[in-house]
Amino acid sequence: MVYPENFEQKIGFDKIRELLEQQCISPLGVKHVERIRFEAGHGAVQEMLNRAEEFRQILLSGKAFPNSGYFDLTNELKRIQIKGTYIELEWLFDLKTSLQTINACLKYFDDAEDGLYPQLTALTEGMEPQEGLLKEIERIMDDKGEIRDSASSALKEIRQKLHRKQLSIDGRIRKSMQEARKAGLVPDDAEVTIRSGRMVIPVIASGKRQLKGFIHDESATGQTVFIEPTEVFDLNNE
C-alpha cells in the first residue's frame, strides 16, 4: 500500500495514467491501464521498462505489429456460458476478428529472432492459436460478418425459398403497377415505391377503391395513396 493515499496525485502519476488511456486502441487496454498502480520495487519497474523498450524496438523495426481487432468480449463470453444462450452475430464477428488478431500476435513473436523480445514473448506463454475455432467461424461467416448460405443445408434452403418468394413479389407488384397504369389509377410519372418496408403502388386518391389492397400511407396533399395489392400483401404475410 502506498502512503499517503493521494501519493499518485501528488507526483502526477494519475495524469500519466490518463495520457496512457488516451493512447489505448481498445476498451481492454483502458481497463489494463486503470489497474496500473505506482510501483517502487526495482525488479518490477525494470521488467516494465524492458517491455516498453522491446515494444519501442518493434516500432522502430518497421515490421508492423497487429494494431487493430482488439475487442472486449468478456461479458459476452460469460453470458453464453449459460445453457440455452448463443452468441449474437455482431459478437461472433468480433470474436472472429479477435482470434485473427491473437493468432497474428503469436505468429509475430514466433517469427521473431530468438531472444529478441524476451519480455513480450513471455506474456504469450500458455497461449495457443485457436485455429480450429477460427476455421469453424470462417466456415459459417464471411468477411462482411454475414452468415454464409453454406453454413447449413437448412439455412441455404430457407434463403433460396425467400429469394424465390421475393422474385414472385417483385413480378406481381410490377404486373399490378402496369394494370393500374393502364386503368389510369396512377400518375403518369409514378413508379413502385417503398412504404413501411413494403413495395407499394402510388394510386390517385379518387381511384383507391378500384385497386384492392392495403393502404400503407398517403401523400401530404392527400391526392395520392400508397397501396400494397392484396395478392402481394398475402405473399408478404406468409
PDB file of C-alpha atoms in Angstrom:
ATOM      1  CA  MET A   1       0.000   0.000   0.000  1.00  0.00           C
ATOM      2  CA  VAL A   2       1.294   3.430  -0.983  1.00  0.00           C
ATOM      3  CA  TYR A   3       1.205   6.140   1.687  1.00  0.00           C
ATOM      4  CA  PRO A   4      -0.284   8.684   1.646  1.00  0.00           C
ATOM      5  CA  GLU A   5      -3.341   7.570  -0.361  1.00  0.00           C
ATOM      6  CA  ASN A   6      -3.118  10.606  -2.641  1.00  0.00           C
ATOM      7  CA  PHE A   7       0.559   9.973  -3.396  1.00  0.00           C
ATOM      8  CA  GLU A   8      -0.143   9.259  -7.082  1.00  0.00           C
ATOM      9  CA  GLN A   9      -1.938  12.598  -7.412  1.00  0.00           C
ATOM     10  CA  LYS A  10       0.886  14.415  -5.632  1.00  0.00           C
ATOM     11  CA  ILE A  11       3.541  13.132  -8.045  1.00  0.00           C
ATOM     12  CA  GLY A  12       1.316  13.364 -11.149  1.00  0.00           C
ATOM     13  CA  PHE A  13       1.158   9.604 -11.728  1.00  0.00           C
ATOM     14  CA  ASP A  14      -2.604   9.797 -12.247  1.00  0.00           C
ATOM     15  CA  LYS A  15      -2.014  12.234 -15.127  1.00  0.00           C
ATOM     16  CA  ILE A  16       0.405   9.798 -16.736  1.00  0.00           C
ATOM     17  CA  ARG A  17      -2.243   7.104 -16.481  1.00  0.00           C
ATOM     18  CA  GLU A  18      -4.787   9.375 -18.166  1.00  0.00           C
ATOM     19  CA  LEU A  19      -2.354  10.043 -21.016  1.00  0.00           C
ATOM     20  CA  LEU A  20      -1.828   6.309 -21.446  1.00  0.00           C
ATOM     21  CA  GLU A  21      -5.577   5.692 -21.550  1.00  0.00           C
ATOM     22  CA  GLN A  22      -5.902   8.194 -24.395  1.00  0.00           C
ATOM     23  CA  GLN A  23      -3.453   6.136 -26.447  1.00  0.00           C
ATOM     24  CA  CYS A  24      -5.264   2.824 -25.940  1.00  0.00           C
ATOM     25  CA  ILE A  25      -6.918   1.332 -29.022  1.00  0.00           C
ATOM     26  CA  SER A  26      -9.403  -0.869 -27.194  1.00  0.00           C
ATOM     27  CA  PRO A  27     -11.525  -0.935 -24.019  1.00  0.00           C
ATOM     28  CA  LEU A  28      -9.376  -3.824 -22.777  1.00  0.00           C
ATOM     29  CA  GLY A  29      -6.313  -1.607 -22.960  1.00  0.00           C
ATOM     30  CA  VAL A  30      -8.070   1.113 -20.992  1.00  0.00           C
ATOM     31  CA  LYS A  31      -9.054  -1.382 -18.293  1.00  0.00           C
ATOM     32  CA  HIS A  32      -5.466  -2.582 -18.059  1.00  0.00           C
ATOM     33  CA  VAL A  33      -4.144   0.961 -17.669  1.00  0.00           C
ATOM     34  CA  GLU A  34      -6.755   1.702 -14.997  1.00  0.00           C
ATOM     35  CA  ARG A  35      -5.287  -1.131 -12.932  1.00  0.00           C
ATOM     36  CA  ILE A  36      -1.736   0.208 -13.115  1.00  0.00           C
ATOM     37  CA  ARG A  37      -0.514   1.482  -9.763  1.00  0.00           C
ATOM     38  CA  PHE A  38       2.645   3.242  -8.670  1.00  0.00           C
ATOM     39  CA  GLU A  39       5.416   0.666  -8.279  1.00  0.00           C
ATOM     40  CA  ALA A  40       8.535   1.177  -6.170  1.00  0.00           C
ATOM     41  CA  GLY A  41      10.053  -2.304  -6.494  1.00  0.00           C
ATOM     42  CA  HIS A  42      13.196  -2.186  -8.624  1.00  0.00           C
ATOM     43  CA  GLY A  43      12.625  -5.602 -10.213  1.00  0.00           C
ATOM     44  CA  ALA A  44       9.049  -4.899 -11.221  1.00  0.00           C
ATOM     45  CA  VAL A  45       9.911  -1.457 -12.577  1.00  0.00           C
ATOM     46  CA  GLN A  46      12.823  -2.853 -14.584  1.00  0.00           C
ATOM     47  CA  GLU A  47      10.594  -5.550 -16.068  1.00  0.00           C
ATOM     48  CA  MET A  48       8.051  -2.973 -17.227  1.00  0.00           C
ATOM     49  CA  LEU A  49      10.819  -0.783 -18.643  1.00  0.00           C
ATOM     50  CA  ASN A  50      12.194  -3.763 -20.552  1.00  0.00           C
ATOM     51  CA  ARG A  51       8.769  -4.474 -22.044  1.00  0.00           C
ATOM     52  CA  ALA A  52       8.391  -0.848 -23.067  1.00  0.00           C
ATOM     53  CA  GLU A  53      11.846  -0.865 -24.658  1.00  0.00           C
ATOM     54  CA  GLU A  54      11.111  -4.070 -26.553  1.00  0.00           C
ATOM     55  CA  PHE A  55       7.942  -2.591 -27.960  1.00  0.00           C
ATOM     56  CA  ARG A  56       9.814   0.580 -28.862  1.00  0.00           C
ATOM     57  CA  GLN A  57      12.211  -1.586 -30.827  1.00  0.00           C
ATOM     58  CA  ILE A  58       9.257  -3.203 -32.599  1.00  0.00           C
ATOM     59  CA  LEU A  59       8.000   0.229 -33.643  1.00  0.00           C
ATOM     60  CA  LEU A  60      11.463   1.207 -34.842  1.00  0.00           C
ATOM     61  CA  SER A  61      11.926  -2.044 -36.760  1.00  0.00           C
ATOM     62  CA  GLY A  62       9.290  -1.075 -39.308  1.00  0.00           C
ATOM     63  CA  LYS A  63       7.740  -4.539 -39.133  1.00  0.00           C
ATOM     64  CA  ALA A  64       4.084  -3.817 -38.466  1.00  0.00           C
ATOM     65  CA  PHE A  65       2.651  -5.260 -35.268  1.00  0.00           C
ATOM     66  CA  PRO A  66      -1.096  -6.133 -35.287  1.00  0.00           C
ATOM     67  CA  ASN A  67      -2.695  -2.866 -34.174  1.00  0.00           C
ATOM     68  CA  SER A  68      -6.401  -3.458 -34.749  1.00  0.00           C
ATOM     69  CA  GLY A  69      -9.066  -6.002 -33.968  1.00  0.00           C
ATOM     70  CA  TYR A  70      -8.907  -5.800 -30.186  1.00  0.00           C
ATOM     71  CA  PHE A  71     -12.379  -6.248 -28.693  1.00  0.00           C
ATOM     72  CA  ASP A  72     -13.568  -6.752 -25.133  1.00  0.00           C
ATOM     73  CA  LEU A  73     -15.699  -9.903 -25.264  1.00  0.00           C
ATOM     74  CA  THR A  74     -15.567 -10.599 -21.535  1.00  0.00           C
ATOM     75  CA  ASN A  75     -19.265 -10.068 -20.790  1.00  0.00           C
ATOM     76  CA  GLU A  76     -20.478 -11.846 -23.915  1.00  0.00           C
ATOM     77  CA  LEU A  77     -18.292 -14.900 -23.315  1.00  0.00           C
ATOM     78  CA  LYS A  78     -19.594 -15.095 -19.759  1.00  0.00           C
ATOM     79  CA  ARG A  79     -23.187 -14.766 -20.953  1.00  0.00           C
ATOM     80  CA  ILE A  80     -23.023 -17.626 -23.459  1.00  0.00           C
ATOM     81  CA  GLN A  81     -21.828 -19.992 -20.753  1.00  0.00           C
ATOM     82  CA  ILE A  82     -25.459 -20.073 -19.630  1.00  0.00           C
ATOM     83  CA  LYS A  83     -27.262 -23.084 -21.067  1.00  0.00           C
ATOM     84  CA  GLY A  84     -29.651 -22.191 -23.869  1.00  0.00           C
ATOM     85  CA  THR A  85     -27.923 -18.941 -24.846  1.00  0.00           C
ATOM     86  CA  TYR A  86     -25.999 -18.251 -28.032  1.00  0.00           C
ATOM     87  CA  ILE A  87     -23.618 -15.602 -29.291  1.00  0.00           C
ATOM     88  CA  GLU A  88     -25.124 -12.741 -31.290  1.00  0.00           C
ATOM     89  CA  LEU A  89     -23.977 -12.256 -34.884  1.00  0.00           C
ATOM     90  CA  GLU A  90     -22.218  -8.960 -34.124  1.00  0.00           C
ATOM     91  CA  TRP A  91     -20.256 -10.517 -31.261  1.00  0.00           C
ATOM     92  CA  LEU A  92     -19.409 -13.578 -33.345  1.00  0.00           C
ATOM     93  CA  PHE A  93     -17.806 -11.283 -35.913  1.00  0.00           C
ATOM     94  CA  ASP A  94     -15.833  -9.535 -33.155  1.00  0.00           C
ATOM     95  CA  LEU A  95     -14.757 -12.932 -31.815  1.00  0.00           C
ATOM     96  CA  LYS A  96     -13.588 -13.947 -35.266  1.00  0.00           C
ATOM     97  CA  THR A  97     -11.597 -10.720 -35.631  1.00  0.00           C
ATOM     98  CA  SER A  98     -10.145 -11.094 -32.127  1.00  0.00           C
ATOM     99  CA  LEU A  99      -8.987 -14.646 -32.837  1.00  0.00           C
ATOM    100  CA  GLN A 100      -7.342 -13.472 -36.054  1.00  0.00           C
ATOM    101  CA  THR A 101      -5.561 -10.717 -34.124  1.00  0.00           C
ATOM    102  CA  ILE A 102      -4.411 -13.068 -31.364  1.00  0.00           C
ATOM    103  CA  ASN A 103      -3.075 -15.520 -33.931  1.00  0.00           C
ATOM    104  CA  ALA A 104      -1.270 -12.687 -35.709  1.00  0.00           C
ATOM    105  CA  CYS A 105       0.349 -11.564 -32.429  1.00  0.00           C
ATOM    106  CA  LEU A 106       1.503 -15.086 -31.597  1.00  0.00           C
ATOM    107  CA  LYS A 107       2.899 -15.516 -35.103  1.00  0.00           C
ATOM    108  CA  TYR A 108       4.717 -12.196 -34.830  1.00  0.00           C
ATOM    109  CA  PHE A 109       6.734 -13.389 -31.835  1.00  0.00           C
ATOM    110  CA  ASP A 110       7.161 -16.907 -33.235  1.00  0.00           C
ATOM    111  CA  ASP A 111       8.690 -15.434 -36.385  1.00  0.00           C
ATOM    112  CA  ALA A 112      10.941 -13.032 -34.468  1.00  0.00           C
ATOM    113  CA  GLU A 113      14.583 -13.855 -33.908  1.00  0.00           C
ATOM    114  CA  ASP A 114      15.126 -15.918 -30.746  1.00  0.00           C
ATOM    115  CA  GLY A 115      15.758 -13.744 -27.710  1.00  0.00           C
ATOM    116  CA  LEU A 116      14.863 -10.516 -29.493  1.00  0.00           C
ATOM    117  CA  TYR A 117      11.761  -9.759 -27.402  1.00  0.00           C
ATOM    118  CA  PRO A 118      12.024 -11.985 -24.299  1.00  0.00           C
ATOM    119  CA  GLN A 119       9.783  -9.923 -22.006  1.00  0.00           C
ATOM    120  CA  LEU A 120       6.972  -9.559 -24.526  1.00  0.00           C
ATOM    121  CA  THR A 121       7.258 -13.162 -25.673  1.00  0.00           C
ATOM    122  CA  ALA A 122       6.902 -14.267 -22.048  1.00  0.00           C
ATOM    123  CA  LEU A 123       3.441 -12.675 -21.983  1.00  0.00           C
ATOM    124  CA  THR A 124       2.295 -15.178 -24.629  1.00  0.00           C
ATOM    125  CA  GLU A 125       3.324 -18.264 -22.661  1.00  0.00           C
ATOM    126  CA  GLY A 126       0.461 -20.731 -22.373  1.00  0.00           C
ATOM    127  CA  MET A 127      -1.416 -19.159 -25.276  1.00  0.00           C
ATOM    128  CA  GLU A 128      -2.237 -21.341 -28.267  1.00  0.00           C
ATOM    129  CA  PRO A 129      -3.640 -20.290 -31.658  1.00  0.00           C
ATOM    130  CA  GLN A 130      -7.321 -21.257 -31.788  1.00  0.00           C
ATOM    131  CA  GLU A 131      -7.141 -22.361 -35.405  1.00  0.00           C
ATOM    132  CA  GLY A 132      -9.945 -24.915 -35.125  1.00  0.00           C
ATOM    133  CA  LEU A 133     -12.438 -22.441 -33.671  1.00  0.00           C
ATOM    134  CA  LEU A 134     -11.413 -19.740 -36.138  1.00  0.00           C
ATOM    135  CA  LYS A 135     -11.831 -22.067 -39.130  1.00  0.00           C
ATOM    136  CA  GLU A 136     -15.286 -23.079 -37.919  1.00  0.00           C
ATOM    137  CA  ILE A 137     -16.351 -19.431 -37.596  1.00  0.00           C
ATOM    138  CA  GLU A 138     -14.898 -18.647 -41.040  1.00  0.00           C
ATOM    139  CA  ARG A 139     -16.818 -21.606 -42.448  1.00  0.00           C
ATOM    140  CA  ILE A 140     -20.144 -20.084 -41.451  1.00  0.00           C
ATOM    141  CA  MET A 141     -19.338 -16.353 -41.613  1.00  0.00           C
ATOM    142  CA  ASP A 142     -17.922 -14.268 -44.470  1.00  0.00           C
ATOM    143  CA  ASP A 143     -15.563 -11.293 -44.235  1.00  0.00           C
ATOM    144  CA  LYS A 144     -18.503  -8.869 -44.052  1.00  0.00           C
ATOM    145  CA  GLY A 145     -19.892 -10.537 -40.941  1.00  0.00           C
ATOM    146  CA  GLU A 146     -22.771 -12.214 -42.770  1.00  0.00           C
ATOM    147  CA  ILE A 147     -23.703 -15.861 -42.298  1.00  0.00           C
ATOM    148  CA  ARG A 148     -22.866 -17.861 -45.422  1.00  0.00           C
ATOM    149  CA  ASP A 149     -25.570 -19.776 -47.289  1.00  0.00           C
ATOM    150  CA  SER A 150     -23.352 -22.833 -46.889  1.00  0.00           C
ATOM    151  CA  ALA A 151     -23.412 -22.576 -43.077  1.00  0.00           C
ATOM    152  CA  SER A 152     -26.121 -25.238 -43.055  1.00  0.00           C
ATOM    153  CA  SER A 153     -28.320 -27.001 -45.581  1.00  0.00           C
ATOM    154  CA  ALA A 154     -31.430 -25.760 -43.753  1.00  0.00           C
ATOM    155  CA  LEU A 155     -30.309 -22.120 -43.946  1.00  0.00           C
ATOM    156  CA  LYS A 156     -29.467 -22.478 -47.632  1.00  0.00           C
ATOM    157  CA  GLU A 157     -32.923 -23.893 -48.348  1.00  0.00           C
ATOM    158  CA  ILE A 158     -34.649 -21.126 -46.366  1.00  0.00           C
ATOM    159  CA  ARG A 159     -32.734 -18.395 -48.181  1.00  0.00           C
ATOM    160  CA  GLN A 160     -33.478 -19.953 -51.565  1.00  0.00           C
ATOM    161  CA  LYS A 161     -37.183 -20.025 -50.712  1.00  0.00           C
ATOM    162  CA  LEU A 162     -37.076 -16.397 -49.581  1.00  0.00           C
ATOM    163  CA  HIS A 163     -35.286 -15.421 -52.791  1.00  0.00           C
ATOM    164  CA  ARG A 164     -37.892 -17.173 -54.938  1.00  0.00           C
ATOM    165  CA  LYS A 165     -40.645 -15.556 -52.898  1.00  0.00           C
ATOM    166  CA  GLN A 166     -39.128 -12.101 -53.377  1.00  0.00           C
ATOM    167  CA  LEU A 167     -38.881 -12.658 -57.130  1.00  0.00           C
ATOM    168  CA  SER A 168     -42.558 -13.614 -57.140  1.00  0.00           C
ATOM    169  CA  ILE A 169     -43.470 -10.495 -55.150  1.00  0.00           C
ATOM    170  CA  ASP A 170     -41.438  -8.285 -57.490  1.00  0.00           C
ATOM    171  CA  GLY A 171     -43.144  -9.797 -60.523  1.00  0.00           C
ATOM    172  CA  ARG A 172     -46.642  -9.394 -59.116  1.00  0.00           C
ATOM    173  CA  ILE A 173     -46.160  -5.802 -57.956  1.00  0.00           C
ATOM    174  CA  ARG A 174     -44.808  -4.843 -61.394  1.00  0.00           C
ATOM    175  CA  LYS A 175     -47.776  -6.507 -63.079  1.00  0.00           C
ATOM    176  CA  SER A 176     -50.212  -4.728 -60.753  1.00  0.00           C
ATOM    177  CA  MET A 177     -48.456  -1.453 -61.499  1.00  0.00           C
ATOM    178  CA  GLN A 178     -48.852  -1.959 -65.245  1.00  0.00           C
ATOM    179  CA  GLU A 179     -52.552  -2.759 -64.861  1.00  0.00           C
ATOM    180  CA  ALA A 180     -53.099   0.266 -62.603  1.00  0.00           C
ATOM    181  CA  ARG A 181     -51.315   2.500 -65.094  1.00  0.00           C
ATOM    182  CA  LYS A 182     -53.477   1.232 -67.968  1.00  0.00           C
ATOM    183  CA  ALA A 183     -56.577   1.882 -65.859  1.00  0.00           C
ATOM    184  CA  GLY A 184     -55.441   5.447 -65.202  1.00  0.00           C
ATOM    185  CA  LEU A 185     -55.168   4.883 -61.464  1.00  0.00           C
ATOM    186  CA  VAL A 186     -51.601   6.170 -61.095  1.00  0.00           C
ATOM    187  CA  PRO A 187     -49.864   9.395 -62.154  1.00  0.00           C
ATOM    188  CA  ASP A 188     -48.007   9.133 -65.476  1.00  0.00           C
ATOM    189  CA  ASP A 189     -44.570   9.517 -63.898  1.00  0.00           C
ATOM    190  CA  ALA A 190     -45.273   7.244 -60.911  1.00  0.00           C
ATOM    191  CA  GLU A 191     -43.168   4.197 -60.053  1.00  0.00           C
ATOM    192  CA  VAL A 192     -43.360   1.426 -57.499  1.00  0.00           C
ATOM    193  CA  THR A 193     -42.025   2.761 -54.196  1.00  0.00           C
ATOM    194  CA  ILE A 194     -41.466   1.656 -50.594  1.00  0.00           C
ATOM    195  CA  ARG A 195     -43.604   2.438 -47.556  1.00  0.00           C
ATOM    196  CA  SER A 196     -43.196   0.782 -44.138  1.00  0.00           C
ATOM    197  CA  GLY A 197     -40.721  -1.627 -45.705  1.00  0.00           C
ATOM    198  CA  ARG A 198     -43.278  -2.798 -48.291  1.00  0.00           C
ATOM    199  CA  MET A 199     -43.419  -2.297 -52.055  1.00  0.00           C
ATOM    200  CA  VAL A 200     -46.482  -0.185 -52.850  1.00  0.00           C
ATOM    201  CA  ILE A 201     -48.210   1.477 -55.786  1.00  0.00           C
ATOM    202  CA  PRO A 202     -48.879   5.257 -55.671  1.00  0.00           C
ATOM    203  CA  VAL A 203     -52.558   5.496 -56.594  1.00  0.00           C
ATOM    204  CA  ILE A 204     -54.603   8.622 -57.288  1.00  0.00           C
ATOM    205  CA  ALA A 205     -56.866   9.084 -54.259  1.00  0.00           C
ATOM    206  CA  SER A 206     -60.018   9.056 -56.370  1.00  0.00           C
ATOM    207  CA  GLY A 207     -59.130   5.599 -57.690  1.00  0.00           C
ATOM    208  CA  LYS A 208     -58.099   3.931 -54.446  1.00  0.00           C
ATOM    209  CA  ARG A 209     -61.237   1.765 -54.279  1.00  0.00           C
ATOM    210  CA  GLN A 210     -60.530   0.342 -57.729  1.00  0.00           C
ATOM    211  CA  LEU A 211     -57.278  -1.313 -56.615  1.00  0.00           C
ATOM    212  CA  LYS A 212     -57.781  -3.956 -53.962  1.00  0.00           C
ATOM    213  CA  GLY A 213     -55.109  -3.829 -51.328  1.00  0.00           C
ATOM    214  CA  PHE A 214     -53.807  -2.413 -48.077  1.00  0.00           C
ATOM    215  CA  ILE A 215     -53.210   1.337 -47.766  1.00  0.00           C
ATOM    216  CA  HIS A 216     -49.869   1.971 -46.063  1.00  0.00           C
ATOM    217  CA  ASP A 217     -49.614   5.747 -46.428  1.00  0.00           C
ATOM    218  CA  GLU A 218     -50.822   8.828 -48.271  1.00  0.00           C
ATOM    219  CA  SER A 219     -49.118  11.929 -49.595  1.00  0.00           C
ATOM    220  CA  ALA A 220     -49.034  15.181 -47.632  1.00  0.00           C
ATOM    221  CA  THR A 221     -51.633  16.650 -50.008  1.00  0.00           C
ATOM    222  CA  GLY A 222     -53.888  13.624 -49.713  1.00  0.00           C
ATOM    223  CA  GLN A 223     -54.001  13.321 -53.507  1.00  0.00           C
ATOM    224  CA  THR A 224     -52.025  10.060 -53.600  1.00  0.00           C
ATOM    225  CA  VAL A 225     -52.373   6.895 -51.530  1.00  0.00           C
ATOM    226  CA  PHE A 226     -49.795   4.126 -51.405  1.00  0.00           C
ATOM    227  CA  ILE A 227     -51.390   0.708 -51.782  1.00  0.00           C
ATOM    228  CA  GLU A 228     -49.936  -2.769 -51.456  1.00  0.00           C
ATOM    229  CA  PRO A 229     -52.010  -5.015 -53.761  1.00  0.00           C
ATOM    230  CA  THR A 230     -53.887  -7.795 -51.943  1.00  0.00           C
ATOM    231  CA  GLU A 231     -52.043 -10.670 -53.622  1.00  0.00           C
ATOM    232  CA  VAL A 232     -48.692  -9.069 -52.765  1.00  0.00           C
ATOM    233  CA  PHE A 233     -49.857  -8.344 -49.211  1.00  0.00           C
ATOM    234  CA  ASP A 234     -50.807 -12.003 -48.755  1.00  0.00           C
ATOM    235  CA  LEU A 235     -47.440 -13.181 -50.075  1.00  0.00           C
ATOM    236  CA  ASN A 236     -45.552 -10.865 -47.742  1.00  0.00           C
ATOM    237  CA  ASN A 237     -47.507 -12.146 -44.763  1.00  0.00           C
ATOM    238  CA  GLU A 238     -46.918 -15.837 -45.437  1.00  0.00           C
TER     239      GLU A 238
END
